[in-house]
Amino acid sequence: MTKTKKEKVSADVEEATEGGPEGGPERSYQDLVSNVNPISQPLASKKLSKKLYKCVKKAAKVKNIRRGVKEVQKFINKGEKGIVVLAGDTLPIDVYCHLPVMCEDRNLPYAYIPSKVDLGSSAGSKRPTCVILIKPHQDYQEAYDECAEEVSGLPKPL
């Protein structure tokens, strides 16, 4: 008898906390954008963010991404091509503020998206990540080209 009461109470608590801001994916794009850093330019629109998440997911299936500041920086220096996706809510900014300059020097398209948690989960990781480099591949070439074209079209900061 007591076990069923405990189970019922715990289920009610889960339902109540699920919709909250800490609960997970129920946060809107506007809520996420309100938490981005001041250097997050060019910031991807809601539509472009979804396309980038899908492209990251496809690239992660083929194991064709570079994840994390150290790894992305290393492969940008080696001359690897791709789209760099940065999370706009990363603090402190000093962790990755040098990457956009590196991308501009090497003519790599880059864009900021609002959430590092969403970026990490789309890459198939349980941990949030602040930078991902999507490399081109035949399996998702169409999605990659579309994302690359839209990201290249975003206005660069001064």
XYZ file of N, CA, C and O in Angstrom:
632
model
N 0.823 -1.192 0.000
C 0.000 0.000 0.000
C 0.868 1.258 0.000
O 0.597 2.188 -0.729
N 1.914 1.268 0.807
C 2.746 2.470 0.875
C 3.569 2.653 -0.396
O 3.853 3.766 -0.777
N 3.948 1.532 -1.026
C 4.734 1.636 -2.253
C 3.962 2.342 -3.356
O 4.505 3.168 -4.061
N 2.700 2.038 -3.511
C 1.916 2.679 -4.568
C 1.765 4.175 -4.317
O 1.794 4.963 -5.241
N 1.629 4.569 -3.052
C 1.530 5.996 -2.749
C 2.820 6.715 -3.114
O 2.809 7.783 -3.693
N 3.964 6.129 -2.784
C 5.247 6.742 -3.095
C 5.429 6.871 -4.604
O 5.884 7.881 -5.096
N 5.076 5.815 -5.338
C 5.205 5.863 -6.790
C 4.331 6.948 -7.380
O 4.731 7.677 -8.269
N 3.101 7.071 -6.850
C 2.190 8.075 -7.365
C 2.712 9.482 -7.085
O 2.671 10.353 -7.953
N 3.243 9.702 -5.899
C 3.783 11.007 -5.531
C 4.990 11.338 -6.403
O 5.109 12.441 -6.922
N 5.894 10.384 -6.616
C 7.079 10.655 -7.428
C 6.698 10.946 -8.878
O 7.309 11.779 -9.524
N 5.662 10.293 -9.403
C 5.210 10.561 -10.768
C 4.641 11.977 -10.871
O 4.871 12.681 -11.856
N 3.897 12.405 -9.850
C 3.346 13.767 -9.841
C 4.458 14.808 -9.796
O 4.383 15.836 -10.465
N 5.500 14.540 -9.008
C 6.621 15.472 -8.900
C 7.338 15.584 -10.239
O 7.688 16.677 -10.674
N 7.529 14.447 -10.921
C 8.190 14.463 -12.233
C 7.399 15.292 -13.233
O 7.954 16.068 -13.988
N 6.067 15.140 -13.227
C 5.233 15.907 -14.154
C 5.327 17.398 -13.873
O 5.372 18.214 -14.776
N 5.368 17.768 -12.600
C 5.423 19.187 -12.236
C 6.754 19.818 -12.631
O 6.787 20.958 -13.077
N 7.858 19.072 -12.492
C 9.166 19.652 -12.808
C 9.497 19.571 -14.290
O 10.368 20.270 -14.760
N 8.782 18.728 -15.039
C 9.121 18.515 -16.447
C 8.965 19.781 -17.289
O 9.775 20.064 -18.147
N 7.946 20.570 -17.052
C 7.692 21.732 -17.886
C 8.481 22.963 -17.506
O 8.437 23.965 -18.196
N 9.243 22.929 -16.413
C 9.983 24.098 -15.950
C 11.173 24.419 -16.821
O 11.556 23.642 -17.690
N 11.807 25.589 -16.595
C 12.947 25.972 -17.421
C 14.140 25.038 -17.268
O 14.909 24.866 -18.201
N 14.290 24.397 -16.095
C 15.385 23.442 -15.930
C 15.010 22.075 -16.484
O 15.856 21.210 -16.609
N 13.761 21.889 -16.833
C 13.248 20.592 -17.245
C 13.823 20.065 -18.537
O 13.850 18.882 -18.740
N 14.256 20.910 -19.453
C 14.860 20.391 -20.666
C 14.402 21.079 -21.928
O 14.432 22.285 -22.016
N 13.956 20.296 -22.903
C 13.773 20.809 -24.258
C 12.565 21.717 -24.454
O 12.307 22.136 -25.551
N 11.799 22.015 -23.423
C 10.595 22.824 -23.578
C 10.871 24.322 -23.583
O 9.961 25.109 -23.545
N 12.124 24.728 -23.601
C 12.454 26.153 -23.621
C 12.336 26.680 -25.045
O 12.795 26.054 -25.984
N 11.726 27.847 -25.197
C 11.530 28.402 -26.535
C 12.813 29.037 -27.060
O 13.748 29.312 -26.302
N 12.827 29.302 -28.348
C 13.985 29.923 -28.984
C 14.254 31.303 -28.377
O 15.406 31.670 -28.146
N 13.184 32.056 -28.091
C 13.340 33.400 -27.519
C 13.975 33.343 -26.135
O 14.795 34.196 -25.779
N 13.585 32.349 -25.322
C 14.204 32.184 -23.990
C 15.693 31.904 -24.123
O 16.509 32.431 -23.377
N 16.046 31.047 -25.076
C 17.451 30.689 -25.275
C 18.251 31.888 -25.782
O 19.384 32.110 -25.358
N 17.669 32.663 -26.687
C 18.364 33.822 -27.248
C 18.618 34.879 -26.176
O 19.622 35.592 -26.228
N 17.753 34.961 -25.175
C 17.945 35.954 -24.113
C 19.179 35.663 -23.261
O 19.675 36.546 -22.566
N 19.708 34.431 -23.338
C 20.872 34.043 -22.539
C 22.184 34.033 -23.306
O 23.202 33.610 -22.772
N 22.206 34.477 -24.565
C 23.434 34.397 -25.349
C 24.402 35.516 -24.996
O 24.014 36.562 -24.469
N 25.688 35.292 -25.314
C 26.748 36.266 -25.052
C 26.657 37.447 -26.012
O 26.128 37.310 -27.107
N 27.255 38.581 -25.625
C 27.251 39.733 -26.530
C 28.081 39.526 -27.798
O 27.843 40.201 -28.791
N 29.029 38.590 -27.799
C 29.857 38.378 -28.995
C 29.226 37.396 -29.968
O 29.814 37.091 -30.996
N 28.034 36.887 -29.674
C 27.403 35.844 -30.487
C 26.836 36.403 -31.786
O 25.627 36.487 -31.975
N 27.708 36.777 -32.684
C 27.319 37.281 -34.002
C 28.152 36.557 -35.048
O 29.360 36.444 -34.853
N 27.607 36.055 -36.105
C 26.205 36.044 -36.508
C 25.425 34.928 -35.812
O 25.876 33.780 -35.775
N 24.279 35.273 -35.274
C 23.421 34.318 -34.577
C 22.445 33.711 -35.581
O 21.801 34.433 -36.340
N 22.371 32.399 -35.609
C 21.484 31.701 -36.541
C 20.030 31.909 -36.140
O 19.712 31.959 -34.951
N 19.180 32.014 -37.142
C 17.745 32.131 -36.882
C 17.220 30.801 -36.357
O 17.929 29.789 -36.355
N 15.955 30.793 -35.943
C 15.361 29.567 -35.422
C 15.370 28.474 -36.491
O 15.708 27.326 -36.218
N 15.036 28.847 -37.724
C 14.981 27.896 -38.828
C 16.374 27.342 -39.156
O 16.555 26.135 -39.327
N 17.360 28.237 -39.229
C 18.727 27.808 -39.524
C 19.299 26.962 -38.383
O 20.031 25.999 -38.634
N 18.961 27.300 -37.143
C 19.423 26.502 -36.000
C 18.945 25.062 -36.120
O 19.708 24.123 -35.896
N 17.672 24.889 -36.492
C 17.139 23.530 -36.655
C 17.878 22.785 -37.756
O 18.195 21.603 -37.611
N 18.162 23.474 -38.870
C 18.900 22.840 -39.968
C 20.299 22.428 -39.509
O 20.793 21.359 -39.855
N 20.949 23.313 -38.732
C 22.296 22.993 -38.238
C 22.267 21.803 -37.287
O 23.141 20.930 -37.337
N 21.261 21.757 -36.393
C 21.135 20.618 -35.474
C 20.961 19.323 -36.256
O 21.574 18.306 -35.932
N 20.138 19.351 -37.311
C 19.924 18.144 -38.125
C 21.196 17.723 -38.841
O 21.517 16.541 -38.923
N 21.929 18.727 -39.351
C 23.184 18.427 -40.050
C 24.215 17.838 -39.081
O 24.929 16.895 -39.419
N 24.273 18.380 -37.871
C 25.181 17.853 -36.840
C 24.803 16.419 -36.509
O 25.663 15.544 -36.375
N 23.504 16.165 -36.398
C 23.037 14.813 -36.068
C 23.433 13.815 -37.158
O 23.914 12.715 -36.864
N 23.270 14.219 -38.432
C 23.644 13.337 -39.545
C 25.154 13.113 -39.581
O 25.618 12.005 -39.833
N 25.920 14.181 -39.309
C 27.380 14.061 -39.319
C 27.861 13.188 -38.163
O 28.832 12.444 -38.298
N 27.184 13.270 -37.024
C 27.580 12.462 -35.867
C 27.341 10.979 -36.127
O 28.105 10.131 -35.656
N 26.296 10.654 -36.899
C 26.023 9.247 -37.232
C 27.168 8.647 -38.040
O 27.511 7.484 -37.878
N 27.775 9.474 -38.922
C 28.869 9.005 -39.777
C 30.224 9.256 -39.103
O 31.266 9.008 -39.698
N 30.185 9.784 -37.885
C 31.401 10.135 -37.130
C 32.269 11.114 -37.919
O 33.470 10.907 -38.080
N 31.636 12.186 -38.402
C 32.315 13.141 -39.249
C 32.269 14.542 -38.651
O 32.097 15.523 -39.376
N 32.382 14.632 -37.314
C 32.396 15.933 -36.648
C 33.615 16.027 -35.742
O 34.205 15.013 -35.351
N 33.978 17.251 -35.450
C 35.003 17.541 -34.444
C 34.305 18.303 -33.330
O 33.603 19.276 -33.595
N 34.501 17.863 -32.095
C 33.757 18.411 -30.969
C 34.708 18.964 -29.913
O 35.699 18.331 -29.578
N 34.416 20.156 -29.417
C 35.211 20.750 -28.348
C 36.223 21.752 -28.871
O 36.665 21.674 -30.011
N 36.583 22.698 -28.019
C 37.453 23.799 -28.421
C 38.827 23.309 -28.863
O 39.309 23.687 -29.934
N 39.458 22.441 -28.083
C 40.817 21.996 -28.416
C 40.867 21.249 -29.738
O 41.733 21.495 -30.585
N 39.918 20.347 -29.927
C 39.913 19.533 -31.138
C 39.596 20.376 -32.370
O 40.265 20.258 -33.404
N 38.591 21.250 -32.271
C 38.217 22.095 -33.401
C 39.366 23.035 -33.763
O 39.715 23.201 -34.935
N 39.982 23.627 -32.748
C 41.110 24.542 -32.981
C 42.253 23.823 -33.683
O 42.847 24.337 -34.623
N 42.544 22.601 -33.249
C 43.634 21.821 -33.833
C 43.378 21.557 -35.317
O 44.267 21.741 -36.147
N 42.156 21.175 -35.655
C 41.865 20.824 -37.043
C 41.667 22.054 -37.927
O 41.892 21.976 -39.131
N 41.271 23.184 -37.361
C 41.225 24.424 -38.138
C 42.658 24.816 -38.503
O 42.939 25.213 -39.632
N 43.582 24.682 -37.539
C 44.990 24.987 -37.804
C 45.591 24.066 -38.866
O 46.446 24.471 -39.641
N 45.122 22.802 -38.899
C 45.625 21.855 -39.891
C 45.038 22.110 -41.273
O 45.477 21.511 -42.246
N 44.019 22.972 -41.361
C 43.445 23.320 -42.654
C 42.222 22.517 -43.040
O 41.839 22.485 -44.201
N 41.583 21.861 -42.080
C 40.390 21.079 -42.378
C 39.215 22.005 -42.705
O 39.061 23.059 -42.100
N 38.401 21.618 -43.672
C 37.263 22.429 -44.102
C 35.973 21.928 -43.455
O 35.852 20.759 -43.112
N 35.028 22.847 -43.310
C 33.732 22.491 -42.756
C 33.007 23.719 -42.233
O 33.442 24.850 -42.451
N 31.881 23.478 -41.561
C 31.101 24.546 -40.945
C 31.363 24.501 -39.448
O 31.255 23.447 -38.827
N 31.693 25.660 -38.862
C 31.920 25.730 -37.423
C 30.645 26.249 -36.768
O 30.127 27.292 -37.146
N 30.128 25.492 -35.803
C 28.925 25.868 -35.072
C 29.332 26.131 -33.623
O 29.885 25.259 -32.959
N 29.067 27.349 -33.154
C 29.448 27.751 -31.801
C 28.187 27.964 -30.956
O 27.175 28.461 -31.469
N 28.255 27.635 -29.689
C 27.122 27.852 -28.788
C 27.212 29.258 -28.195
O 28.265 29.672 -27.728
N 26.114 29.968 -28.231
C 26.104 31.356 -27.780
C 26.025 31.542 -26.287
O 26.291 32.628 -25.777
N 25.668 30.497 -25.535
C 25.492 30.659 -24.090
C 26.674 30.135 -23.277
O 26.536 29.832 -22.105
N 27.846 30.066 -23.889
C 29.031 29.568 -23.201
C 29.649 30.673 -22.351
O 29.846 31.787 -22.824
N 29.939 30.351 -21.114
C 30.624 31.287 -20.214
C 31.804 30.575 -19.588
O 31.695 29.398 -19.269
N 32.925 31.190 -19.385
C 33.303 32.535 -19.796
C 33.567 32.587 -21.305
O 33.899 31.575 -21.924
N 33.422 33.773 -21.869
C 33.584 33.967 -23.312
C 35.013 33.657 -23.745
O 35.247 33.202 -24.855
N 35.969 33.884 -22.852
C 37.391 33.700 -23.182
C 37.715 32.285 -23.637
O 38.734 32.059 -24.291
N 36.864 31.323 -23.307
C 37.110 29.928 -23.660
C 37.225 29.760 -25.172
O 38.066 29.022 -25.663
N 36.383 30.474 -25.916
C 36.340 30.227 -27.363
C 36.263 31.490 -28.208
O 35.978 31.410 -29.401
N 36.574 32.646 -27.657
C 36.431 33.905 -28.404
C 37.449 34.047 -29.539
O 37.274 34.878 -30.425
N 38.492 33.235 -29.554
C 39.497 33.304 -30.625
C 39.085 32.516 -31.866
O 39.651 32.710 -32.940
N 38.111 31.637 -31.761
C 37.739 30.769 -32.886
C 37.117 31.512 -34.078
O 37.452 31.183 -35.220
N 36.232 32.498 -33.865
C 35.706 33.216 -35.039
C 36.799 33.897 -35.868
O 36.728 33.898 -37.102
N 37.818 34.427 -35.216
C 38.926 35.065 -35.931
C 39.667 34.024 -36.760
O 40.014 34.269 -37.928
N 39.903 32.849 -36.183
C 40.570 31.769 -36.916
C 39.737 31.346 -38.134
O 40.278 31.084 -39.205
N 38.418 31.281 -37.951
C 37.534 30.892 -39.058
C 37.571 31.928 -40.177
O 37.605 31.567 -41.354
N 37.556 33.201 -39.809
C 37.593 34.255 -40.824
C 38.919 34.240 -41.579
O 38.947 34.460 -42.789
N 40.020 33.969 -40.872
C 41.326 33.903 -41.537
C 41.379 32.780 -42.573
O 42.051 32.900 -43.591
N 40.676 31.690 -42.303
C 40.726 30.523 -43.195
C 39.476 30.383 -44.069
O 39.238 29.337 -44.661
N 38.636 31.428 -44.099
C 37.407 31.450 -44.909
C 36.467 30.282 -44.608
O 35.858 29.714 -45.515
N 36.363 29.922 -43.338
C 35.414 28.890 -42.920
C 34.106 29.564 -42.502
O 34.134 30.546 -41.762
N 32.960 29.032 -42.943
C 31.696 29.597 -42.465
C 31.464 29.207 -41.008
O 31.748 28.078 -40.606
N 30.972 30.160 -40.212
C 30.669 29.860 -38.821
C 29.409 30.603 -38.404
O 29.063 31.634 -38.977
N 28.707 30.049 -37.419
C 27.493 30.673 -36.896
C 27.333 30.280 -35.438
O 27.817 29.228 -35.001
N 26.662 31.145 -34.698
C 26.337 30.869 -33.303
C 24.910 30.363 -33.232
O 24.036 30.807 -33.968
N 24.691 29.407 -32.337
C 23.344 28.960 -32.023
C 23.121 29.197 -30.537
O 24.085 29.319 -29.775
N 21.881 29.282 -30.085
C 21.631 29.735 -28.714
C 22.014 28.784 -27.575
O 22.295 29.243 -26.488
N 22.058 27.466 -27.810
C 22.184 26.552 -26.670
C 23.281 25.509 -26.838
O 23.287 24.752 -27.814
N 24.187 25.438 -25.859
C 25.238 24.415 -25.893
C 24.688 23.041 -25.505
O 25.211 22.022 -25.928
N 23.621 23.014 -24.713
C 23.005 21.743 -24.329
C 22.390 21.078 -25.557
O 22.583 19.881 -25.797
N 21.675 21.869 -26.364
C 21.062 21.333 -27.576
C 22.122 20.903 -28.591
O 21.959 19.908 -29.291
N 23.208 21.670 -28.657
C 24.295 21.331 -29.582
C 24.930 19.999 -29.190
O 25.172 19.145 -30.038
N 25.178 19.805 -27.902
C 25.754 18.549 -27.429
C 24.829 17.364 -27.661
O 25.263 16.299 -28.095
N 23.533 17.553 -27.403
C 22.596 16.444 -27.570
C 22.395 16.095 -29.046
O 22.220 14.932 -29.391
N 22.460 17.095 -29.932
C 22.319 16.787 -31.361
C 23.553 16.045 -31.882
O 23.476 15.320 -32.872
N 24.686 16.205 -31.202
C 25.901 15.481 -31.594
C 25.941 14.083 -30.992
O 26.911 13.358 -31.168
N 24.895 13.715 -30.265
C 24.830 12.375 -29.693
C 25.580 12.244 -28.388
O 25.963 11.156 -28.002
N 25.786 13.356 -27.691
C 26.529 13.351 -26.435
C 25.608 13.738 -25.289
O 24.660 14.505 -25.482
N 25.887 13.231 -24.110
C 25.105 13.626 -22.939
C 25.595 14.947 -22.374
O 24.887 15.624 -21.657
N 26.835 15.319 -22.720
C 27.423 16.556 -22.201
C 27.207 17.704 -23.179
O 27.271 17.512 -24.386
N 27.001 18.911 -22.644
C 26.917 20.073 -23.532
C 28.270 20.348 -24.179
O 29.310 20.048 -23.598
N 28.261 20.909 -25.369
C 29.510 21.261 -26.037
C 29.373 22.652 -26.638
O 28.297 23.041 -27.063
N 30.463 23.408 -26.643
C 30.372 24.796 -27.093
C 30.801 24.986 -28.536
O 30.459 25.990 -29.143
N 31.519 24.046 -29.134
C 31.961 24.195 -30.523
C 31.923 22.843 -31.227
O 32.330 21.831 -30.655
N 31.448 22.873 -32.477
C 31.465 21.665 -33.313
C 31.865 22.079 -34.728
O 31.418 23.112 -35.225
N 32.714 21.270 -35.342
C 33.083 21.460 -36.743
C 32.434 20.331 -37.532
O 32.710 19.153 -37.284
N 31.540 20.703 -38.468
C 30.869 19.708 -39.310
C 31.678 19.569 -40.592
O 31.852 20.544 -41.317
N 32.178 18.368 -40.853
C 32.949 18.130 -42.072
C 32.019 17.637 -43.178
O 31.039 16.957 -42.903
N 32.322 17.968 -44.451
C 31.473 17.503 -45.550
C 31.595 15.999 -45.769
O 32.642 15.414 -45.506
N 30.490 15.388 -46.235
C 30.460 13.942 -46.491
C 29.339 13.655 -47.491
O 28.342 14.374 -47.516
N 29.475 12.588 -48.292
C 28.484 12.280 -49.318
C 27.110 11.946 -48.732
O 26.097 12.236 -49.345
N 27.074 11.319 -47.557
C 25.807 10.854 -46.998
C 24.828 11.994 -46.688
O 23.629 11.794 -46.718
N 25.318 13.159 -46.370
C 24.450 14.295 -46.028
C 24.886 15.555 -46.777
O 24.706 16.667 -46.284
N 25.425 15.385 -47.995
C 25.994 16.500 -48.761
C 24.959 17.591 -49.044
O 25.266 18.773 -48.966
N 23.724 17.193 -49.332
C 22.681 18.172 -49.646
C 22.388 19.072 -48.442
O 22.341 20.294 -48.566
N 22.213 18.473 -47.284
C 21.949 19.243 -46.062
C 23.156 20.109 -45.710
O 22.997 21.267 -45.289
N 24.350 19.561 -45.897
C 25.575 20.308 -45.603
C 25.693 21.542 -46.500
O 25.978 22.635 -46.029
N 25.469 21.360 -47.801
C 25.570 22.476 -48.745
C 24.552 23.570 -48.430
O 24.862 24.763 -48.503
N 23.341 23.150 -48.086
C 22.289 24.113 -47.746
C 22.681 24.923 -46.507
O 22.559 26.154 -46.492
N 23.175 24.237 -45.487
C 23.614 24.923 -44.262
C 24.796 25.848 -44.543
O 24.834 26.982 -44.067
N 25.765 25.363 -45.317
C 26.953 26.157 -45.625
C 26.576 27.434 -46.368
O 27.106 28.512 -46.091
N 25.633 27.312 -47.299
C 25.199 28.480 -48.070
C 24.515 29.508 -47.168
O 24.793 30.710 -47.247
N 23.624 29.039 -46.277
C 22.904 29.955 -45.399
C 23.827 30.588 -44.362
O 23.713 31.773 -44.056
N 24.757 29.806 -43.825
C 25.687 30.332 -42.823
C 26.625 31.360 -43.463
O 26.926 32.398 -42.875
N 27.066 31.082 -44.692
C 27.937 32.031 -45.398
C 27.210 33.338 -45.691
O 27.827 34.397 -45.762
N 25.898 33.257 -45.868
C 25.095 34.437 -46.159
C 24.800 35.318 -44.960
O 24.325 36.445 -45.105
N 25.063 34.825 -43.760
C 24.819 35.632 -42.549
C 25.781 36.809 -42.492
O 26.946 36.671 -42.869
N 25.318 37.969 -42.014
C 26.205 39.132 -41.942
C 27.270 38.947 -40.864
O 26.968 38.580 -39.728
N 28.521 39.200 -41.214
C 29.629 39.077 -40.264
C 29.702 40.319 -39.375
O 29.402 41.426 -39.819
N 30.133 40.156 -38.117
C 30.280 41.328 -37.248
C 31.457 42.184 -37.682
O 32.374 41.712 -38.360
N 31.430 43.431 -37.287
C 32.518 44.356 -37.666
C 33.746 44.125 -36.834
O 33.741 43.807 -35.719
